[in-house]
PDB file of C-alpha atoms in Angstrom:
ATOM      1  CA  MET A  55      63.894  94.715 -57.378  1.00  0.00           C
ATOM      2  CA  GLU A  56      65.426  94.927 -60.814  1.00  0.00           C
ATOM      3  CA  THR A  57      65.910  98.390 -62.320  1.00  0.00           C
ATOM      4  CA  MET A  58      64.929  97.378 -65.845  1.00  0.00           C
ATOM      5  CA  GLY A  59      61.567  98.743 -66.948  1.00  0.00           C
ATOM      6  CA  ARG A  60      59.410  99.645 -69.931  1.00  0.00           C
ATOM      7  CA  HIS A  61      57.958 103.138 -70.233  1.00  0.00           C
ATOM      8  CA  VAL A  62      55.212 103.654 -72.784  1.00  0.00           C
ATOM      9  CA  ILE A  63      54.489 107.261 -73.728  1.00  0.00           C
ATOM     10  CA  ALA A  64      51.124 107.514 -75.456  1.00  0.00           C
ATOM     11  CA  GLU A  65      49.728 110.536 -77.236  1.00  0.00           C
ATOM     12  CA  LEU A  66      45.947 110.198 -77.626  1.00  0.00           C
ATOM     13  CA  TRP A  67      44.088 112.518 -79.956  1.00  0.00           C
ATOM     14  CA  GLY A  68      40.439 112.702 -80.985  1.00  0.00           C
ATOM     15  CA  CYS A  69      39.233 111.452 -77.592  1.00  0.00           C
ATOM     16  CA  ASN A  70      35.717 111.808 -76.222  1.00  0.00           C
ATOM     17  CA  ASP A  71      35.813 115.277 -74.639  1.00  0.00           C
ATOM     18  CA  GLU A  72      33.217 114.495 -71.966  1.00  0.00           C
ATOM     19  CA  LYS A  73      35.193 111.495 -70.783  1.00  0.00           C
ATOM     20  CA  LEU A  74      38.381 113.558 -70.753  1.00  0.00           C
ATOM     21  CA  ASN A  75      36.691 115.875 -68.256  1.00  0.00           C
ATOM     22  CA  ASP A  76      35.164 113.170 -66.039  1.00  0.00           C
ATOM     23  CA  MET A  77      37.604 112.611 -63.173  1.00  0.00           C
ATOM     24  CA  SER A  78      35.735 109.646 -61.677  1.00  0.00           C
ATOM     25  CA  TYR A  79      35.597 107.900 -65.031  1.00  0.00           C
ATOM     26  CA  ILE A  80      39.305 108.510 -65.665  1.00  0.00           C
ATOM     27  CA  GLU A  81      40.257 107.303 -62.193  1.00  0.00           C
ATOM     28  CA  GLU A  82      38.205 104.100 -62.626  1.00  0.00           C
ATOM     29  CA  THR A  83      39.704 103.609 -66.092  1.00  0.00           C
ATOM     30  CA  PHE A  84      43.245 103.975 -64.807  1.00  0.00           C
ATOM     31  CA  VAL A  85      42.812 101.661 -61.825  1.00  0.00           C
ATOM     32  CA  GLY A  86      41.105  99.183 -64.160  1.00  0.00           C
ATOM     33  CA  ALA A  87      43.959  99.455 -66.672  1.00  0.00           C
ATOM     34  CA  ALA A  88      46.540  98.784 -63.960  1.00  0.00           C
ATOM     35  CA  LEU A  89      44.660  95.738 -62.699  1.00  0.00           C
ATOM     36  CA  LYS A  90      44.039  94.434 -66.211  1.00  0.00           C
ATOM     37  CA  ALA A  91      47.785  94.525 -66.860  1.00  0.00           C
ATOM     38  CA  GLY A  92      48.344  92.554 -63.647  1.00  0.00           C
ATOM     39  CA  ALA A  93      49.791  95.421 -61.594  1.00  0.00           C
ATOM     40  CA  GLU A  94      49.331  96.016 -57.880  1.00  0.00           C
ATOM     41  CA  VAL A  95      47.826  99.442 -57.061  1.00  0.00           C
ATOM     42  CA  ARG A  96      49.527 101.345 -54.214  1.00  0.00           C
ATOM     43  CA  GLU A  97      48.473 105.023 -54.383  1.00  0.00           C
ATOM     44  CA  VAL A  98      45.877 106.920 -56.394  1.00  0.00           C
ATOM     45  CA  ALA A  99      45.872 110.728 -56.772  1.00  0.00           C
ATOM     46  CA  PHE A 100      43.764 112.695 -59.239  1.00  0.00           C
ATOM     47  CA  HIS A 101      43.097 116.389 -59.649  1.00  0.00           C
ATOM     48  CA  LYS A 102      40.345 118.186 -61.566  1.00  0.00           C
ATOM     49  CA  PHE A 103      41.208 121.554 -63.026  1.00  0.00           C
ATOM     50  CA  ALA A 104      38.891 124.512 -63.587  1.00  0.00           C
ATOM     51  CA  PRO A 105      37.460 125.148 -66.077  1.00  0.00           C
ATOM     52  CA  GLN A 106      38.439 121.748 -67.483  1.00  0.00           C
ATOM     53  CA  GLY A 107      41.025 118.982 -67.588  1.00  0.00           C
ATOM     54  CA  VAL A 108      42.127 116.176 -65.301  1.00  0.00           C
ATOM     55  CA  SER A 109      45.586 115.149 -64.103  1.00  0.00           C
ATOM     56  CA  GLY A 110      46.237 111.998 -62.176  1.00  0.00           C
ATOM     57  CA  VAL A 111      48.485 109.155 -61.249  1.00  0.00           C
ATOM     58  CA  VAL A 112      48.200 105.571 -60.139  1.00  0.00           C
ATOM     59  CA  ILE A 113      51.341 104.381 -58.370  1.00  0.00           C
ATOM     60  CA  ILE A 114      51.720 100.644 -58.777  1.00  0.00           C
ATOM     61  CA  SER A 115      54.260  98.298 -57.198  1.00  0.00           C
ATOM     62  CA  GLU A 116      55.773  98.150 -60.673  1.00  0.00           C
ATOM     63  CA  SER A 117      56.014 101.993 -61.196  1.00  0.00           C
ATOM     64  CA  HIS A 118      53.187 104.268 -62.431  1.00  0.00           C
ATOM     65  CA  LEU A 119      50.438 105.341 -64.806  1.00  0.00           C
ATOM     66  CA  THR A 120      49.728 109.047 -65.404  1.00  0.00           C
ATOM     67  CA  ILE A 121      47.341 111.180 -67.421  1.00  0.00           C
ATOM     68  CA  HIS A 122      46.918 114.829 -68.313  1.00  0.00           C
ATOM     69  CA  SER A 123      43.741 115.520 -70.253  1.00  0.00           C
ATOM     70  CA  PHE A 124      42.819 118.523 -72.405  1.00  0.00           C
ATOM     71  CA  PRO A 125      39.106 118.127 -73.200  1.00  0.00           C
ATOM     72  CA  GLU A 126      39.076 121.303 -75.296  1.00  0.00           C
ATOM     73  CA  HIS A 127      41.622 119.703 -77.650  1.00  0.00           C
ATOM     74  CA  GLY A 128      40.392 116.078 -77.447  1.00  0.00           C
ATOM     75  CA  TYR A 129      43.917 115.255 -76.294  1.00  0.00           C
ATOM     76  CA  ALA A 130      45.261 113.079 -73.488  1.00  0.00           C
ATOM     77  CA  SER A 131      48.886 112.601 -72.583  1.00  0.00           C
ATOM     78  CA  ILE A 132      49.454 109.144 -71.049  1.00  0.00           C
ATOM     79  CA  ASP A 133      52.422 107.392 -69.452  1.00  0.00           C
ATOM     80  CA  VAL A 134      52.499 103.744 -68.425  1.00  0.00           C
ATOM     81  CA  TYR A 135      55.770 102.708 -66.831  1.00  0.00           C
ATOM     82  CA  THR A 136      56.262  99.170 -65.544  1.00  0.00           C
ATOM     83  CA  CYS A 137      59.363  97.694 -63.960  1.00  0.00           C
ATOM     84  CA  GLY A 138      60.411  94.146 -64.669  1.00  0.00           C
ATOM     85  CA  ASP A 139      59.175  91.987 -67.512  1.00  0.00           C
ATOM     86  CA  ARG A 140      56.116  90.416 -65.881  1.00  0.00           C
ATOM     87  CA  ILE A 141      53.750  93.187 -67.009  1.00  0.00           C
ATOM     88  CA  ASP A 142      53.178  94.552 -70.490  1.00  0.00           C
ATOM     89  CA  PRO A 143      52.545  98.325 -70.244  1.00  0.00           C
ATOM     90  CA  ASN A 144      50.834  98.234 -73.633  1.00  0.00           C
ATOM     91  CA  VAL A 145      47.947  96.248 -72.142  1.00  0.00           C
ATOM     92  CA  ALA A 146      47.169  99.184 -69.847  1.00  0.00           C
ATOM     93  CA  ALA A 147      47.877 101.846 -72.497  1.00  0.00           C
ATOM     94  CA  ASN A 148      45.562 100.175 -75.006  1.00  0.00           C
ATOM     95  CA  HIS A 149      42.824  99.796 -72.399  1.00  0.00           C
ATOM     96  CA  ILE A 150      43.018 103.527 -71.657  1.00  0.00           C
ATOM     97  CA  ALA A 151      43.040 104.546 -75.351  1.00  0.00           C
ATOM     98  CA  LYS A 152      39.902 102.484 -75.948  1.00  0.00           C
ATOM     99  CA  ALA A 153      38.140 103.803 -72.830  1.00  0.00           C
ATOM    100  CA  LEU A 154      38.806 107.426 -73.862  1.00  0.00           C
ATOM    101  CA  GLU A 155      37.702 106.644 -77.438  1.00  0.00           C
ATOM    102  CA  ALA A 156      40.909 107.971 -78.982  1.00  0.00           C
ATOM    103  CA  SER A 157      40.759 108.159 -82.773  1.00  0.00           C
ATOM    104  CA  SER A 158      44.546 108.467 -83.116  1.00  0.00           C
ATOM    105  CA  VAL A 159      47.185 106.920 -80.876  1.00  0.00           C
ATOM    106  CA  GLU A 160      50.929 107.303 -80.980  1.00  0.00           C
ATOM    107  CA  ASN A 161      52.981 105.124 -78.622  1.00  0.00           C
ATOM    108  CA  ILE A 162      56.672 105.231 -78.065  1.00  0.00           C
ATOM    109  CA  GLU A 163      58.447 102.884 -75.709  1.00  0.00           C
ATOM    110  CA  VAL A 164      61.455 104.020 -73.691  1.00  0.00           C
ATOM    111  CA  PRO A 165      63.521 101.365 -71.914  1.00  0.00           C
ATOM    112  CA  ARG A 166      64.394 102.466 -68.359  1.00  0.00           C
ATOM    113  CA  GLY A 167      67.046 101.394 -65.886  1.00  0.00           C
ATOM    114  CA  ALA A 168      69.025  99.445 -68.452  1.00  0.00           C
ATOM    115  CA  GLY A 169      71.942 101.735 -69.262  1.00  0.00           C
ATOM    116  CA  PRO A 170      71.937 104.343 -72.028  1.00  0.00           C
ATOM    117  CA  VAL A 171      68.422 105.205 -73.191  1.00  0.00           C
ATOM    118  CA  ARG A 172      67.537 103.972 -76.625  1.00  0.00           C
ATOM    119  CA  ILE A 173      64.056 104.540 -77.956  1.00  0.00           C
ATOM    120  CA  LYS A 174      62.746 101.091 -78.681  1.00  0.00           C
ATOM    121  CA  GLU A 175      59.822 101.475 -80.996  1.00  0.00           C
ATOM    122  CA  THR A 176      57.399 103.984 -82.343  1.00  0.00           C
ATOM    123  CA  SER A 177      53.936 103.130 -83.488  1.00  0.00           C
ATOM    124  CA  VAL A 178      51.259 105.393 -84.835  1.00  0.00           C
ATOM    125  CA  ASN A 179      47.754 104.029 -85.197  1.00  0.00           C
ATOM    126  CA  ALA A 180      44.724 105.783 -86.562  1.00  0.00           C
ATOM    127  CA  LEU A 181      41.925 103.929 -84.788  1.00  0.00           C
ATOM    128  CA  SER A 182      39.042 105.314 -86.813  1.00  0.00           C
TER     129      SER A 182
ATOM    130  CA  MET B   5      45.454 125.254 -71.672  1.00  0.00           C
ATOM    131  CA  GLU B   6      47.855 124.475 -74.466  1.00  0.00           C
ATOM    132  CA  THR B   7      48.706 120.812 -75.095  1.00  0.00           C
ATOM    133  CA  MET B   8      52.367 121.449 -75.873  1.00  0.00           C
ATOM    134  CA  GLY B   9      54.723 120.203 -73.181  1.00  0.00           C
ATOM    135  CA  ARG B  10      58.280 119.110 -72.423  1.00  0.00           C
ATOM    136  CA  HIS B  11      58.904 115.753 -70.776  1.00  0.00           C
ATOM    137  CA  VAL B  12      62.364 115.125 -69.367  1.00  0.00           C
ATOM    138  CA  ILE B  13      63.234 111.496 -68.659  1.00  0.00           C
ATOM    139  CA  ALA B  14      66.247 111.283 -66.372  1.00  0.00           C
ATOM    140  CA  GLU B  15      68.214 108.186 -65.489  1.00  0.00           C
ATOM    141  CA  LEU B  16      70.254 108.783 -62.333  1.00  0.00           C
ATOM    142  CA  TRP B  17      72.977 106.338 -61.358  1.00  0.00           C
ATOM    143  CA  GLY B  18      75.485 106.322 -58.542  1.00  0.00           C
ATOM    144  CA  CYS B  19      73.110 108.096 -56.150  1.00  0.00           C
ATOM    145  CA  ASN B  20      73.400 108.189 -52.360  1.00  0.00           C
ATOM    146  CA  ASP B  21      71.641 104.961 -51.329  1.00  0.00           C
ATOM    147  CA  GLU B  22      70.466 106.279 -47.958  1.00  0.00           C
ATOM    148  CA  LYS B  23      68.806 109.261 -49.584  1.00  0.00           C
ATOM    149  CA  LEU B  24      67.186 106.967 -52.170  1.00  0.00           C
ATOM    150  CA  ASN B  25      65.516 105.135 -49.292  1.00  0.00           C
ATOM    151  CA  ASP B  26      64.411 108.215 -47.328  1.00  0.00           C
ATOM    152  CA  MET B  27      60.840 108.942 -48.327  1.00  0.00           C
ATOM    153  CA  SER B  28      60.559 112.220 -46.406  1.00  0.00           C
ATOM    154  CA  TYR B  29      63.774 113.521 -47.959  1.00  0.00           C
ATOM    155  CA  ILE B  30      62.645 112.538 -51.460  1.00  0.00           C
ATOM    156  CA  GLU B  31      59.214 114.101 -50.972  1.00  0.00           C
ATOM    157  CA  GLU B  32      60.772 117.364 -49.752  1.00  0.00           C
ATOM    158  CA  THR B  33      63.245 117.291 -52.633  1.00  0.00           C
ATOM    159  CA  PHE B  34      60.505 116.812 -55.204  1.00  0.00           C
ATOM    160  CA  VAL B  35      58.223 119.511 -53.833  1.00  0.00           C
ATOM    161  CA  GLY B  36      61.273 121.789 -53.644  1.00  0.00           C
ATOM    162  CA  ALA B  37      62.220 120.962 -57.238  1.00  0.00           C
ATOM    163  CA  ALA B  38      58.716 121.778 -58.454  1.00  0.00           C
ATOM    164  CA  LEU B  39      58.662 125.102 -56.626  1.00  0.00           C
ATOM    165  CA  LYS B  40      62.186 125.992 -57.761  1.00  0.00           C
ATOM    166  CA  ALA B  41      61.093 125.504 -61.376  1.00  0.00           C
ATOM    167  CA  GLY B  42      58.138 127.832 -60.745  1.00  0.00           C
ATOM    168  CA  ALA B  43      55.436 125.145 -60.782  1.00  0.00           C
ATOM    169  CA  GLU B  44      52.262 125.082 -58.680  1.00  0.00           C
ATOM    170  CA  VAL B  45      51.933 121.914 -56.537  1.00  0.00           C
ATOM    171  CA  ARG B  46      48.477 120.283 -56.588  1.00  0.00           C
ATOM    172  CA  GLU B  47      48.803 116.697 -55.245  1.00  0.00           C
ATOM    173  CA  VAL B  48      51.603 114.775 -53.553  1.00  0.00           C
ATOM    174  CA  ALA B  49      51.616 110.970 -53.226  1.00  0.00           C
ATOM    175  CA  PHE B  50      54.594 108.881 -52.144  1.00  0.00           C
ATOM    176  CA  HIS B  51      54.959 105.229 -51.224  1.00  0.00           C
ATOM    177  CA  LYS B  52      57.735 103.412 -49.375  1.00  0.00           C
ATOM    178  CA  PHE B  53      58.381  99.827 -50.329  1.00  0.00           C
ATOM    179  CA  ALA B  54      59.675  97.029 -48.108  1.00  0.00           C
ATOM    180  CA  PRO B  55      62.485  96.194 -47.811  1.00  0.00           C
ATOM    181  CA  GLN B  56      63.554  99.295 -49.741  1.00  0.00           C
ATOM    182  CA  GLY B  57      62.740 101.799 -52.470  1.00  0.00           C
ATOM    183  CA  VAL B  58      60.434 104.778 -52.831  1.00  0.00           C
ATOM    184  CA  SER B  59      57.933 105.668 -55.541  1.00  0.00           C
ATOM    185  CA  GLY B  60      56.170 108.963 -55.706  1.00  0.00           C
ATOM    186  CA  VAL B  61      54.587 111.725 -57.670  1.00  0.00           C
ATOM    187  CA  VAL B  62      54.004 115.439 -57.412  1.00  0.00           C
ATOM    188  CA  ILE B  63      51.141 116.570 -59.601  1.00  0.00           C
ATOM    189  CA  ILE B  64      51.631 120.190 -60.602  1.00  0.00           C
ATOM    190  CA  SER B  65      49.298 122.492 -62.497  1.00  0.00           C
ATOM    191  CA  GLU B  66      51.734 122.086 -65.365  1.00  0.00           C
ATOM    192  CA  SER B  67      51.794 118.206 -65.310  1.00  0.00           C
ATOM    193  CA  HIS B  68      53.958 116.012 -63.016  1.00  0.00           C
ATOM    194  CA  LEU B  69      57.217 114.874 -61.459  1.00  0.00           C
ATOM    195  CA  THR B  70      57.754 111.187 -60.589  1.00  0.00           C
ATOM    196  CA  ILE B  71      60.447 109.021 -59.050  1.00  0.00           C
ATOM    197  CA  HIS B  72      61.118 105.335 -58.571  1.00  0.00           C
ATOM    198  CA  SER B  73      64.223 104.664 -56.487  1.00  0.00           C
ATOM    199  CA  PHE B  74      66.288 101.497 -56.189  1.00  0.00           C
ATOM    200  CA  PRO B  75      68.690 102.079 -53.277  1.00  0.00           C
ATOM    201  CA  GLU B  76      70.313  98.669 -53.738  1.00  0.00           C
ATOM    202  CA  HIS B  77      71.413  99.739 -57.235  1.00  0.00           C
ATOM    203  CA  GLY B  78      72.070 103.441 -56.514  1.00  0.00           C
ATOM    204  CA  TYR B  79      69.540 104.121 -59.280  1.00  0.00           C
ATOM    205  CA  ALA B  80      66.625 106.531 -59.553  1.00  0.00           C
ATOM    206  CA  SER B  81      64.250 106.831 -62.459  1.00  0.00           C
ATOM    207  CA  ILE B  82      62.905 110.385 -62.763  1.00  0.00           C
ATOM    208  CA  ASP B  83      60.313 112.090 -64.949  1.00  0.00           C
ATOM    209  CA  VAL B  84      59.656 115.811 -65.051  1.00  0.00           C
ATOM    210  CA  TYR B  85      56.869 116.775 -67.411  1.00  0.00           C
ATOM    211  CA  THR B  86      55.807 120.414 -67.764  1.00  0.00           C
ATOM    212  CA  CYS B  87      53.133 121.820 -70.046  1.00  0.00           C
ATOM    213  CA  GLY B  88      53.578 125.148 -71.737  1.00  0.00           C
ATOM    214  CA  ASP B  89      56.833 126.999 -72.157  1.00  0.00           C
ATOM    215  CA  ARG B  90      56.854 129.018 -68.930  1.00  0.00           C
ATOM    216  CA  ILE B  91      58.687 126.346 -66.933  1.00  0.00           C
ATOM    217  CA  ASP B  92      61.937 124.582 -67.761  1.00  0.00           C
ATOM    218  CA  PRO B  93      61.703 120.939 -66.590  1.00  0.00           C
ATOM    219  CA  ASN B  94      65.502 120.734 -66.539  1.00  0.00           C
ATOM    220  CA  VAL B  95      65.604 123.118 -63.570  1.00  0.00           C
ATOM    221  CA  ALA B  96      63.665 120.574 -61.496  1.00  0.00           C
ATOM    222  CA  ALA B  97      65.503 117.549 -62.937  1.00  0.00           C
ATOM    223  CA  ASN B  98      68.893 119.063 -62.163  1.00  0.00           C
ATOM    224  CA  HIS B  99      67.819 120.007 -58.635  1.00  0.00           C
ATOM    225  CA  ILE B 100      66.771 116.384 -58.013  1.00  0.00           C
ATOM    226  CA  ALA B 101      69.970 114.897 -59.487  1.00  0.00           C
ATOM    227  CA  LYS B 102      72.044 117.104 -57.212  1.00  0.00           C
ATOM    228  CA  ALA B 103      69.952 116.340 -54.116  1.00  0.00           C
ATOM    229  CA  LEU B 104      70.283 112.591 -54.688  1.00  0.00           C
ATOM    230  CA  GLU B 105      74.026 112.980 -55.339  1.00  0.00           C
ATOM    231  CA  ALA B 106      73.881 111.208 -58.702  1.00  0.00           C
ATOM    232  CA  SER B 107      77.327 110.551 -60.178  1.00  0.00           C
ATOM    233  CA  SER B 108      75.923 109.886 -63.663  1.00  0.00           C
ATOM    234  CA  VAL B 109      72.872 111.494 -65.255  1.00  0.00           C
ATOM    235  CA  GLU B 110      71.269 110.803 -68.594  1.00  0.00           C
ATOM    236  CA  ASN B 111      68.433 113.088 -69.692  1.00  0.00           C
ATOM    237  CA  ILE B 112      66.294 112.758 -72.741  1.00  0.00           C
ATOM    238  CA  GLU B 113      63.604 115.237 -73.624  1.00  0.00           C
ATOM    239  CA  VAL B 114      60.389 114.132 -75.286  1.00  0.00           C
ATOM    240  CA  PRO B 115      58.083 116.816 -76.712  1.00  0.00           C
ATOM    241  CA  ARG B 116      54.456 116.112 -75.810  1.00  0.00           C
ATOM    242  CA  GLY B 117      51.170 117.283 -77.244  1.00  0.00           C
ATOM    243  CA  ALA B 118      52.710 118.720 -80.384  1.00  0.00           C
ATOM    244  CA  GLY B 119      51.941 116.131 -83.035  1.00  0.00           C
ATOM    245  CA  PRO B 120      54.192 113.182 -83.901  1.00  0.00           C
ATOM    246  CA  VAL B 121      56.738 112.457 -81.158  1.00  0.00           C
ATOM    247  CA  ARG B 122      60.312 113.308 -82.020  1.00  0.00           C
ATOM    248  CA  ILE B 123      62.989 112.874 -79.402  1.00  0.00           C
ATOM    249  CA  LYS B 124      64.523 116.291 -78.983  1.00  0.00           C
ATOM    250  CA  GLU B 125      67.846 115.858 -77.315  1.00  0.00           C
ATOM    251  CA  THR B 126      69.918 113.405 -75.412  1.00  0.00           C
ATOM    252  CA  SER B 127      72.507 114.378 -72.897  1.00  0.00           C
ATOM    253  CA  VAL B 128      74.726 112.176 -70.806  1.00  0.00           C
ATOM    254  CA  ASN B 129      76.690 113.744 -67.999  1.00  0.00           C
ATOM    255  CA  ALA B 130      79.117 112.103 -65.680  1.00  0.00           C
ATOM    256  CA  LEU B 131      78.943 114.357 -62.651  1.00  0.00           C
ATOM    257  CA  SER B 132      81.892 112.970 -60.762  1.00  0.00           C
TER     258      SER B 132
END
């Protein structure tokens, strides 16, 4: 397995607060995002916090997807990390942003396993 | 819960290849790292790949720790993400680097949930 990977860090603001608090919906969204990107799902672990918020991870053969949601702030913190160059992590990240109805998305991409870390690109998109 | 968090991305090279392939050891190390940093462990999910390599996550109340190991390259890709300012993610990241006997560690810290992403610091340490 090659060490080289792409790690997309996505900051989602202005999300639908009900969806951010719906663990089943988030879990389905994340598994769907992984499959849409062409990844192979290996482990799924989600946790619902009281009084609100969801954290979770999908481990894929190609690395992982994670979320931490803050319904009270309309904010979700997303990571999509894929090893190799077969899968585009942005496909999954964009699927998640749309499913959570984010009105503002900031993505940065961090190259992993390829020597010294250099931040590759930053994009900020107001979606509405 | 406040959205503000600290996300340490650590690239570990020159690790002990046997430890990188020992799922039980890695799981214990990660749970230990979380507890040492003062985090509360919520979910633990690890996966062993054939012929080698381990991926895993510890979901903590304060976010997550993840690893993807590549024993054949002596490389481990680590993330330690902690919300709030009570916990220092570097405590956990350093514990893990030591446990895996990394000879070279590069950490970058990404602030999360605090508006536009600005990379906070980069450190490269040759440990041996």
